[in-house]
Tab-separated table of C-alpha atoms in Angstrom:
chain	number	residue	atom	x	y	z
A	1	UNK	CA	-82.176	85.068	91.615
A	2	UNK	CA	-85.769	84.608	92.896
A	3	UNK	CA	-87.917	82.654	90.901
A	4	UNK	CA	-91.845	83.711	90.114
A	5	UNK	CA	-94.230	81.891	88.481
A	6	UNK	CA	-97.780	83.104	86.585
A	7	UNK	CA	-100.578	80.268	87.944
A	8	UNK	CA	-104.372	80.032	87.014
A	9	UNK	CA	-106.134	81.465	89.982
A	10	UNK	CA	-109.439	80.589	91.312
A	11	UNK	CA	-111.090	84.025	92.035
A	12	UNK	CA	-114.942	85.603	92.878
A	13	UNK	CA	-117.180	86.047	90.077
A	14	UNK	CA	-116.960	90.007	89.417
A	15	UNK	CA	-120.417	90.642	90.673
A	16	UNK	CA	-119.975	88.821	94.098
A	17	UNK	CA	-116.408	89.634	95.132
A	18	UNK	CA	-116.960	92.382	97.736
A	19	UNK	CA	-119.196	89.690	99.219
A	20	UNK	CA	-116.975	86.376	98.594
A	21	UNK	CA	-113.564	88.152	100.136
A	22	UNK	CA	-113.047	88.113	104.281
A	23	UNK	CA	-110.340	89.375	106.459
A	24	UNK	CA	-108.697	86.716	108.173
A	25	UNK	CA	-110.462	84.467	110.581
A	26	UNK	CA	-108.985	85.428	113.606
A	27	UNK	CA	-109.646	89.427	112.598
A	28	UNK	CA	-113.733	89.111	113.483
A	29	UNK	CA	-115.248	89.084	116.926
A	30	UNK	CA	-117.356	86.177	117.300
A	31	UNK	CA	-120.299	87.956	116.636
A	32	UNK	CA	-118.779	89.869	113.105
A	33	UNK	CA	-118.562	86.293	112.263
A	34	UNK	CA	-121.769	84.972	113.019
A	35	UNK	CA	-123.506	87.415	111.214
A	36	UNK	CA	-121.452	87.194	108.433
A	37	UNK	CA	-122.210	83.713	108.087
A	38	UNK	CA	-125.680	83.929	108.897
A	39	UNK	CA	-126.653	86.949	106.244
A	40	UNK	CA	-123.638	86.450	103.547
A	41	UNK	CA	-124.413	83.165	101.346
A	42	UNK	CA	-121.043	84.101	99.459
A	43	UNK	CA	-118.760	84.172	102.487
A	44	UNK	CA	-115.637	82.514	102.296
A	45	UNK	CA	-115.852	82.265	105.910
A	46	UNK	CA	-118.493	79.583	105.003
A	47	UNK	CA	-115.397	77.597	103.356
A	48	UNK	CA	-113.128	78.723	106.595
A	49	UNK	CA	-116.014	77.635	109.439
A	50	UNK	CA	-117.420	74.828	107.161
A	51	UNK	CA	-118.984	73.458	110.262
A	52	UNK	CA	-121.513	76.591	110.994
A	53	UNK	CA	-123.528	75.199	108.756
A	54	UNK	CA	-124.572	71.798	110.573
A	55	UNK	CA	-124.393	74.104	114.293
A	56	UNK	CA	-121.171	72.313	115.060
A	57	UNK	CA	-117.548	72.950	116.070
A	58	UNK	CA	-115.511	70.718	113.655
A	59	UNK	CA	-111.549	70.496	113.724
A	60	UNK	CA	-108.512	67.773	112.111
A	61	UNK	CA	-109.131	65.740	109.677
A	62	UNK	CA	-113.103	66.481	109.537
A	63	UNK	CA	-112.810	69.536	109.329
A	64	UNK	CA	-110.161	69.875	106.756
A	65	UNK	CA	-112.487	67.446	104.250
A	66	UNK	CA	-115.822	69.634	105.512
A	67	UNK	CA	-113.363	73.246	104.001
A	68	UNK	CA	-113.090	70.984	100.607
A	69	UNK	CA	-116.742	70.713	100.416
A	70	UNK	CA	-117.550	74.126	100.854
A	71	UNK	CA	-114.813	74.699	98.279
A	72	UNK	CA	-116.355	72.465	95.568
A	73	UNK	CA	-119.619	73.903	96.187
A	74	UNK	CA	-118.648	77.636	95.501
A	75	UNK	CA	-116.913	76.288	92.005
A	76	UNK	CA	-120.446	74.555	91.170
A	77	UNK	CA	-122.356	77.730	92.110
A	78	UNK	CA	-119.968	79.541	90.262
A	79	UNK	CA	-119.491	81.646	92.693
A	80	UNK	CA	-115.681	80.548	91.859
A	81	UNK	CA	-114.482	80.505	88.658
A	82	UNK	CA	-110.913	79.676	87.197
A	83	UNK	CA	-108.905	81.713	84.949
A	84	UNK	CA	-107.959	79.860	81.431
A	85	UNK	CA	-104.300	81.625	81.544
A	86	UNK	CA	-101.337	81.300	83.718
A	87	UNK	CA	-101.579	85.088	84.824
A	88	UNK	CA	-99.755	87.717	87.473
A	89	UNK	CA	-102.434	89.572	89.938
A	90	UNK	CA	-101.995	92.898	90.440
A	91	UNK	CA	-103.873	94.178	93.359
A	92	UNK	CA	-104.209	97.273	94.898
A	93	UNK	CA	-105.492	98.477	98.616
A	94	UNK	CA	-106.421	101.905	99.499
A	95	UNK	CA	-107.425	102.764	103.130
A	96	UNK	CA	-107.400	106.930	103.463
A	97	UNK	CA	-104.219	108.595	102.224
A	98	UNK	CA	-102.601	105.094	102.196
A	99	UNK	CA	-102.401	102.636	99.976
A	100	UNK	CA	-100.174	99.358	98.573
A	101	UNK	CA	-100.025	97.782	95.969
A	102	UNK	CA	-97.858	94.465	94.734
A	103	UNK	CA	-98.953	91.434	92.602
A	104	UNK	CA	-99.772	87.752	93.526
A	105	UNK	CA	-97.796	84.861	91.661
A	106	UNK	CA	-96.358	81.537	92.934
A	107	UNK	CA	-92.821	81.319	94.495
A	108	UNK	CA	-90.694	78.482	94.482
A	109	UNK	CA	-90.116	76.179	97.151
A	110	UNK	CA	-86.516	75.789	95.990
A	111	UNK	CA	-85.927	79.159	96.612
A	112	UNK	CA	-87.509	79.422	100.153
A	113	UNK	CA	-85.145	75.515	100.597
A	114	UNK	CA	-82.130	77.529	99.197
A	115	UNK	CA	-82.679	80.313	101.182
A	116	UNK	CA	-83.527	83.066	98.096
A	117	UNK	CA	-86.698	83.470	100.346
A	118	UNK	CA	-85.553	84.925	103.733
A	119	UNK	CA	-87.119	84.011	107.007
A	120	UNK	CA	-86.977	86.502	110.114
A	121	UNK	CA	-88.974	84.088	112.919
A	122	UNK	CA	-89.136	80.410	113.954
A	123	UNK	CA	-91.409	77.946	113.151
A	124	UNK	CA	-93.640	75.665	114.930
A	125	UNK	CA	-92.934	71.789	113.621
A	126	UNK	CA	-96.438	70.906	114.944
A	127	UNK	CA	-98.009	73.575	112.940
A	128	UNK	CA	-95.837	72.903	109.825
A	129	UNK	CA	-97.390	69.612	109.915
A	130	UNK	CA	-101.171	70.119	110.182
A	131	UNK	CA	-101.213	73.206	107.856
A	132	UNK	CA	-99.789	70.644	105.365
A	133	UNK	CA	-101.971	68.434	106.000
A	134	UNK	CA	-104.802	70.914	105.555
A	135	UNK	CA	-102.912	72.105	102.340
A	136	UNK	CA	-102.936	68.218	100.705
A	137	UNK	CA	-106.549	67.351	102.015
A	138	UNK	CA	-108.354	70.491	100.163
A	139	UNK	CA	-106.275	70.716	97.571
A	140	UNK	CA	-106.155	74.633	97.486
A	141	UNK	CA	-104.048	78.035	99.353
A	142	UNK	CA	-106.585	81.074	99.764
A	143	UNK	CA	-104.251	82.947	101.686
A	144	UNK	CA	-100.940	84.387	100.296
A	145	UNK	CA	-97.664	84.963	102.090
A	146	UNK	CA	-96.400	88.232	102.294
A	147	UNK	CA	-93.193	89.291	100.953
A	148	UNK	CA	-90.803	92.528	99.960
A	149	UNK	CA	-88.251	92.976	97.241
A	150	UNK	CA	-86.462	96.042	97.043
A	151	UNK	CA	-87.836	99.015	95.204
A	152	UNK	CA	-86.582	98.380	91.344
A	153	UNK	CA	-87.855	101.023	88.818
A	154	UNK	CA	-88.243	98.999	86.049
A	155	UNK	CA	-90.846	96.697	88.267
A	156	UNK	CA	-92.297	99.888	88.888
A	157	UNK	CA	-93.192	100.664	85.852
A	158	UNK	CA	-94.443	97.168	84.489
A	159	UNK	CA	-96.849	97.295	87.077
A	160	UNK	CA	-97.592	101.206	86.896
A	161	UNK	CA	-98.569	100.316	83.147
A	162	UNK	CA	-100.491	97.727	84.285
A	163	UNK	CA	-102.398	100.275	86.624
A	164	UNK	CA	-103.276	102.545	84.226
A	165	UNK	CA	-105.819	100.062	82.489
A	166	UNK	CA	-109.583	99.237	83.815
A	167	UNK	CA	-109.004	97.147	87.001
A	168	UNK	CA	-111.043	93.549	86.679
A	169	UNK	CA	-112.527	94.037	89.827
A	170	UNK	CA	-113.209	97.790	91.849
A	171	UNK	CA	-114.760	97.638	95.114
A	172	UNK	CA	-114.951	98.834	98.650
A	173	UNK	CA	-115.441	96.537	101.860
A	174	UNK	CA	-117.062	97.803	104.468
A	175	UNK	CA	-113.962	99.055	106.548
A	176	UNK	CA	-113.587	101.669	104.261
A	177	UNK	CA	-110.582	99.467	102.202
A	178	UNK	CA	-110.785	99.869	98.359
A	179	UNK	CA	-109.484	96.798	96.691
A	180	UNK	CA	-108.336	97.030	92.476
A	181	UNK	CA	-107.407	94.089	90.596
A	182	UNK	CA	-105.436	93.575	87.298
A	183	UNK	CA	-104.638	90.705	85.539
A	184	UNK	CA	-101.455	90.324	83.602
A	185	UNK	CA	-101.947	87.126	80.966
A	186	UNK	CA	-99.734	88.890	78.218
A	187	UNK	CA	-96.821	86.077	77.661
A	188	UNK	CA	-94.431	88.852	76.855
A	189	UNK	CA	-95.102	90.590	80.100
A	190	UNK	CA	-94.971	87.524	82.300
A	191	UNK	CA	-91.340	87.189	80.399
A	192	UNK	CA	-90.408	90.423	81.136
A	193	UNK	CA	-91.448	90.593	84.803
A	194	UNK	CA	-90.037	87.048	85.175
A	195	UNK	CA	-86.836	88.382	83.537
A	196	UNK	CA	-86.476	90.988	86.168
A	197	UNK	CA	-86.652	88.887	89.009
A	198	UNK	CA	-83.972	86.972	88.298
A	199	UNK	CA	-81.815	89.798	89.028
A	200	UNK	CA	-83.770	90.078	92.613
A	201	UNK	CA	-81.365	88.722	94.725
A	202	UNK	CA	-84.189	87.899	97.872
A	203	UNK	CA	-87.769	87.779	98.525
A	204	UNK	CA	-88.188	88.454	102.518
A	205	UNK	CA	-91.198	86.917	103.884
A	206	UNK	CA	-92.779	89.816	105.905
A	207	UNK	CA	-96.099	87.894	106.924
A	208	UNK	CA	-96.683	84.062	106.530
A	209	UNK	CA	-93.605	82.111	107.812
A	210	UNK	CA	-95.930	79.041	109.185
A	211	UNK	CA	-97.806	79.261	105.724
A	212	UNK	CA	-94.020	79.005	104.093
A	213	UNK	CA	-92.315	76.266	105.627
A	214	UNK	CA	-95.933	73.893	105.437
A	215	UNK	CA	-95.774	74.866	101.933
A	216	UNK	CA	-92.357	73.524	101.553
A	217	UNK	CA	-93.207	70.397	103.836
A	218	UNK	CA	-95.803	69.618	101.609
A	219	UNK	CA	-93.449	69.887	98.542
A	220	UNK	CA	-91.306	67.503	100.017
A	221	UNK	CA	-93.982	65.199	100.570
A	222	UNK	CA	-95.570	65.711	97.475
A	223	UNK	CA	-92.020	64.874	95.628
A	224	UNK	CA	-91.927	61.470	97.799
A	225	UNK	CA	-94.753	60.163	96.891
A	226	UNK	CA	-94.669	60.955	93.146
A	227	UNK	CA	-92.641	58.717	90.684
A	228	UNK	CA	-92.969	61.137	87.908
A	229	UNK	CA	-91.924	64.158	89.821
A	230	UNK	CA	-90.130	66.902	87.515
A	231	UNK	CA	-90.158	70.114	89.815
A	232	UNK	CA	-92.993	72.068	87.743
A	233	UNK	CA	-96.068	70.548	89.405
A	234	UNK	CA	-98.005	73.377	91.370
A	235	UNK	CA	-96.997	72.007	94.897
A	236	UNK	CA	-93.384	73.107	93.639
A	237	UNK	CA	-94.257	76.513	94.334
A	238	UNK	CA	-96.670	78.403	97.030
A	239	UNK	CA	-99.118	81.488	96.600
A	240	UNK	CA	-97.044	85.147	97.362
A	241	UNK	CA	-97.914	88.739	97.678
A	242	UNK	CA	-95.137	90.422	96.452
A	243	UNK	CA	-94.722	94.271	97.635
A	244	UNK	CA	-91.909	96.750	97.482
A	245	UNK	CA	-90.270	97.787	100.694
A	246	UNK	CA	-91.281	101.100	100.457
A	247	UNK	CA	-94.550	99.971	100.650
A	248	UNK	CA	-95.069	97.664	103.971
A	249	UNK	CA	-96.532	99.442	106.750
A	250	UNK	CA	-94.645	98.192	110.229
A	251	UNK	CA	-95.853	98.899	113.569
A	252	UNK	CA	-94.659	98.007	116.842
A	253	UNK	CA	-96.314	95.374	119.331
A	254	UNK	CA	-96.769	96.798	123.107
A	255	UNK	CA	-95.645	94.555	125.713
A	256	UNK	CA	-97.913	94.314	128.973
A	257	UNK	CA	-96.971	92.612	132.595
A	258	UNK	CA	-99.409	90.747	134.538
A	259	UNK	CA	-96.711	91.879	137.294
A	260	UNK	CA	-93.570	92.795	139.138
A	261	UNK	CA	-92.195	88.862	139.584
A	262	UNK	CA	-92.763	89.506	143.433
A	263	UNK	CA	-90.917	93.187	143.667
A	264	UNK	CA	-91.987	96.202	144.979
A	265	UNK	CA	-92.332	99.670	142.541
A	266	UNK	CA	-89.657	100.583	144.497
A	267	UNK	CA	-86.899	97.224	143.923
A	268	UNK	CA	-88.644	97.091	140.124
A	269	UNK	CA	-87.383	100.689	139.534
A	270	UNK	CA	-83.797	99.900	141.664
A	271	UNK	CA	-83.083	96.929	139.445
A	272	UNK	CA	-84.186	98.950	135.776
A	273	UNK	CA	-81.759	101.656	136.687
A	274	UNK	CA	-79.000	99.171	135.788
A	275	UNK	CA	-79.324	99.439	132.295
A	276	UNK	CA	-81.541	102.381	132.101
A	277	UNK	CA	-82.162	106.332	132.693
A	278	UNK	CA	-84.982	106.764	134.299
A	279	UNK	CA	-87.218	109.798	134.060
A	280	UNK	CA	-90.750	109.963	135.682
A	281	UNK	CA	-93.787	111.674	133.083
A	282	UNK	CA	-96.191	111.643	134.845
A	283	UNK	CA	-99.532	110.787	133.519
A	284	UNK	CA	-99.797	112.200	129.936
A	285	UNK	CA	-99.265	109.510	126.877
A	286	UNK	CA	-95.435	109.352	126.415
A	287	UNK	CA	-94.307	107.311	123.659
A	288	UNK	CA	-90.637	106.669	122.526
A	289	UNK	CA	-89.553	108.359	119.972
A	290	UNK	CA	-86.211	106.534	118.485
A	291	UNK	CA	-84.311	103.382	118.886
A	292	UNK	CA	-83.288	101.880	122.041
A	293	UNK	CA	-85.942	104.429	124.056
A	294	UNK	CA	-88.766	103.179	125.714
A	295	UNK	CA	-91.898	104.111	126.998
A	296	UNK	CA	-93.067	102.382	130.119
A	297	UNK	CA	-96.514	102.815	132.245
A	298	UNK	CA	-96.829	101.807	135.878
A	299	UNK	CA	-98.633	102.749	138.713
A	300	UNK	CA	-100.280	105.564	137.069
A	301	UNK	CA	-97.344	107.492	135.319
A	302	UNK	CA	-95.625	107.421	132.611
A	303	UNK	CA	-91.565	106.094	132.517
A	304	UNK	CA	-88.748	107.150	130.029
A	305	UNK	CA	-86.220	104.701	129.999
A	306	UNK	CA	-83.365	105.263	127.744
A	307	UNK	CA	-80.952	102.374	127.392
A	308	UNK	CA	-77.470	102.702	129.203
A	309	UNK	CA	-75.466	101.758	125.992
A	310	UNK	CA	-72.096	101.638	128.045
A	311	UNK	CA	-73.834	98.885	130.163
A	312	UNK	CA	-75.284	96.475	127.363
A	313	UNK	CA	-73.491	94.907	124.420
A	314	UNK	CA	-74.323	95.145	120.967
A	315	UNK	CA	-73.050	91.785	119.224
A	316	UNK	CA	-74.893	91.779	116.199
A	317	UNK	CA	-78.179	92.496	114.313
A	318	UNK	CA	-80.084	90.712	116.888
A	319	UNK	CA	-78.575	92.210	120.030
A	320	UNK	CA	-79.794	95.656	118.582
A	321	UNK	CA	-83.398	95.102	118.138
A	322	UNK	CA	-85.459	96.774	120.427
A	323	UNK	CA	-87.774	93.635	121.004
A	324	UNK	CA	-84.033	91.722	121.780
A	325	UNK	CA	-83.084	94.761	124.355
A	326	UNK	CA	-86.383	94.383	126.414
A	327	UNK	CA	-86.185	90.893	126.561
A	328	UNK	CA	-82.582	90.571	127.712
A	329	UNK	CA	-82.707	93.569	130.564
A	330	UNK	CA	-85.811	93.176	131.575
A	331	UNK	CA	-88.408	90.800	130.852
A	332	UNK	CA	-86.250	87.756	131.796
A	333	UNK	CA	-83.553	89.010	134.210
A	334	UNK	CA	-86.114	91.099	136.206
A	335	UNK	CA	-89.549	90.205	135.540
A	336	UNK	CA	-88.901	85.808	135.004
A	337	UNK	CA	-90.467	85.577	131.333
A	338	UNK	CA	-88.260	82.799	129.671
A	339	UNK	CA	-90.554	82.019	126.908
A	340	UNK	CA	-91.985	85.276	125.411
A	341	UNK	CA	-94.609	82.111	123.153
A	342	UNK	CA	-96.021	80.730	125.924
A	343	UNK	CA	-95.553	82.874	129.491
A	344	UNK	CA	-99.496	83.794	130.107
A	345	UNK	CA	-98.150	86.675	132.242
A	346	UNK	CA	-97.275	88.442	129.138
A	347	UNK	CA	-99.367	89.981	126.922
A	348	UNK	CA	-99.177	91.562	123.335
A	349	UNK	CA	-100.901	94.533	121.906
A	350	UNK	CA	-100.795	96.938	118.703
A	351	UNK	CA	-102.026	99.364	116.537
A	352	UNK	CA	-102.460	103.567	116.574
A	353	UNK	CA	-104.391	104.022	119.836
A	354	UNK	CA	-103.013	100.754	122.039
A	355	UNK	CA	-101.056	103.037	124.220
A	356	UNK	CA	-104.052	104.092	125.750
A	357	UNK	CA	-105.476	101.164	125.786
A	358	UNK	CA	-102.604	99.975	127.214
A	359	UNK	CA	-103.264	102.558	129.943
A	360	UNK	CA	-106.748	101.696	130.474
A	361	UNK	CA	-105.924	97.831	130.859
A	362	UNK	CA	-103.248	98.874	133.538
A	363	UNK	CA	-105.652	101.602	134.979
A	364	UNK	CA	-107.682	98.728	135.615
A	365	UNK	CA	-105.973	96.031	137.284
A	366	UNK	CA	-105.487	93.877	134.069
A	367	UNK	CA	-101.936	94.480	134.372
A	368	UNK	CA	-99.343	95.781	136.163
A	369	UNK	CA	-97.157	97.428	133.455
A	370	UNK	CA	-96.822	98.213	130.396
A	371	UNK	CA	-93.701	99.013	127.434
A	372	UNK	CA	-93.783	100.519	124.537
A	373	UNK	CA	-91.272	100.604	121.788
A	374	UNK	CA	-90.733	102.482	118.334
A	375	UNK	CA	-91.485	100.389	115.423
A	376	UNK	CA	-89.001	97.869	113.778
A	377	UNK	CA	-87.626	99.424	110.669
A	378	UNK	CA	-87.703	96.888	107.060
A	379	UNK	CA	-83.874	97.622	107.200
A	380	UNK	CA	-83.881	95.523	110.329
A	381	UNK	CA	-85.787	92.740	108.864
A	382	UNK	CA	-83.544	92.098	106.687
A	383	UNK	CA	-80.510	92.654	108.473
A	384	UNK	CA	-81.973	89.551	110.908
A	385	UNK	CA	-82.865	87.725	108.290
A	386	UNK	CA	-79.325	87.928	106.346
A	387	UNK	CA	-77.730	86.927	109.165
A	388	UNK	CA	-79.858	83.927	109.739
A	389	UNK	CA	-80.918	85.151	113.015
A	390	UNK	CA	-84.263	85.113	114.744
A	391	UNK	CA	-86.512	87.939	116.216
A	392	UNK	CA	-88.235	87.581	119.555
A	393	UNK	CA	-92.050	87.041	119.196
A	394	UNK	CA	-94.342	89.921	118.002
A	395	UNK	CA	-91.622	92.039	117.067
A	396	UNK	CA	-93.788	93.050	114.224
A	397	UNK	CA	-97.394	93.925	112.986
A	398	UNK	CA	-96.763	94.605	109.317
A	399	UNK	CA	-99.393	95.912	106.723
A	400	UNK	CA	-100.908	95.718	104.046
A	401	UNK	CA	-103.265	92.809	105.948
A	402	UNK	CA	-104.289	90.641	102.579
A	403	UNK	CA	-107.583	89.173	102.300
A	404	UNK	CA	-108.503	85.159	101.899
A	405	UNK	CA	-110.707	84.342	99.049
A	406	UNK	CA	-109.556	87.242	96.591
A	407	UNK	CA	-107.020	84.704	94.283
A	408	UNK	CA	-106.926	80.918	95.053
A	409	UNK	CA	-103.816	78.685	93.977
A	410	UNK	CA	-104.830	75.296	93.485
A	411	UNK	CA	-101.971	72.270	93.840
């Protein structure tokens, strides 16, 4: 039974929210973001990089109190304001002929402790830490984990009803995104939406398993240190996007080689064809079409490598992932990457055209080779996650890509 909760979000004034929303941080070139902050007053990249203002690199502590300032600012400018109801946010993105749509509401930290919430990657106890201290010093959560229930009809159609009204907010950023809001405050439609998520048996966090766990940490602390704890007070739960799994967009992360681990083409090749078929493409883009086929670039051609599945052993949900497979035939045995987090020799790439770039990085000396795989499937999330089992880094580059500064959960 997964618990969801209506909250009273903090959100853009309607005629300054296709100026107040961002993509995340880490999305913008240095220079997107400097003249974002430089032209856009309304920016929540001004709350994000509080310390452009004063020409300074700020971080810990300082930095945390300088994001809280920005924060309170925004409210008194009203370029913030807080809804009076506990409310579900519908919210809709459109890019093309795609598009996804869910709702934001708060998830309980009981369920992500009693594992209703599924996890699919480890966590960093260092990073746990400082995001929660982050989370307690400004007091607020701009940017919402991403999770998947299964497709349920009768969701469907409390939010398709929703849908059908005049959207609070209409807009288009300027990478061609169209973002629609809706805001359910209706007490009998909260109910009923509430009502059928208890019969949801699992959320699955697709995006946002740092963002989780601090959540929870700071729950725990939060409990600690308050006498009058009952379990309802907002750090109980954490800001969610909630999406059906028809609707997540999953693409694969390339894998590329600084180099051969002191081999020739020739011994590199030799020691692949253990667990792999080997056919040469030559030098037009080959990707891999279906599981446990890969696409590898070196030395100017193109590789298809189909795994030898009489050679390797398929134990359980783990064993048969695709990012697993690479990892355990080749990347450690042959080419010495232990640690897929912190080896520099390996590098990570995705999206629709990074097999060429891929190419071009290899063309030109930045690497040696290169390996593509097919995407992970949402079936295979969740069959890792059931099990309680871990995938390798950047297994994953899921969509929809949220925005910060659209809804804000205060604690």
């Amino acid at each position: 039974m997964a618990i969801i909760k209506p909250f009273k979000a903090v959100r853009p004034a309607k005629d300054k929210v296709s100026f107040v929303v961002s993509r995340s941080y880490d999305e913008y070139s240095k220079k997107e973001r400097d003249a974002q902050l430089s032209y856009n007053p309304f920016s929540f990249l001004h709350i994000i990089d509080p310390g452009f203002k004063f020409h300074k690199k700020v971080s810990g502590k300082e930095r945390f109190k300088l994001v809280q300032n920005r924060y309170l600012e925004f409210l008194e400018d009203k370029i913030f304001v807080k809804d009076a109801s506990d409310s579900f946010y519908i919210y809709k993105m459109t890019k093309g002929n795609t598009s996804s749509c869910g709702f934001f509401c708060g998830v309980s930290t009981l369920d992500y402790e009693n594992d209703v919430i599924k996890k699919h990657e480890n966590t960093l106890a260092s990073r746990e830490k400082l995001f929660a201290s982050y989370l307690k010093t400004v007091g607020f959560n701009a940017e919402p984990v991403l999770m998947t229930y299964p497709d349920d009809d009768e969701i469907a159609a409390l939010i398709a009803e929703e849908v059908n009204k005049e959207p609070v907010y209409d807009f288009t950023s300027t990478d061609k995104v169209q973002h629609h809001l809706w805001i359910i405050s209706d007490a009998k439609k909260i109910r009923e939406l509430q009502n059928r998520f208890k019969k949801i048996a699992a959320l699955y966090i697709a995006d946002g398993h740092h963002r989780s766990a601090s959540s929870n940490l700071l729950a725990k602390t939060s409990k600690d240190q308050n006498p009058a704890h009952t379990g309802e007070e907002p750090y109980n739960f954490f800001m969610s996007y909630l999406i059906p799994e028809s609707e997540i967009k999953i693409y694969e992360f390339n894998r590329m080689v600084q180099d051969l681990n002191g081999l020739t083409k020739e011994e590199f090749l030799i020691q692949l064809d253990t667990y792999f078929r080997i056919e040469l493409k030559g030098n037009e883009l080959y990707k891999p079409t279906k599981k446990h086929h890969f696409s590898m670039y070196l030395d100017g051609a193109f590789y298809s490598l189909y795994l030898r599945k009489k050679v390797y052993e398929f134990t359980d949900a783990l064993s048969e992932l695709d990012t697993q497979i690479l990892f355990k035939t080749v990347l450690d045995p042959i080419l010495g990457i232990k640690d897929l987090r912190t080896d520099k020799r390996i590098q990570y790439g995705y999206g629709k055209h990074n097999i060429i770039r891929m190419k071009d990085d290899i063309d030109q000396n930045k690497f040696v080779v290169g390996f593509s795989l097919v995407p992970i499937t949402v079936s295979e999330i969740k069959s890792i996650a059931d099990a309680g089992l871990v995938m390798p880094p950047k297994s994953t580059y899921i969509e929809p890509k949220l925005r910060s500064g659209l809804t804000i959960y205060e604690f």
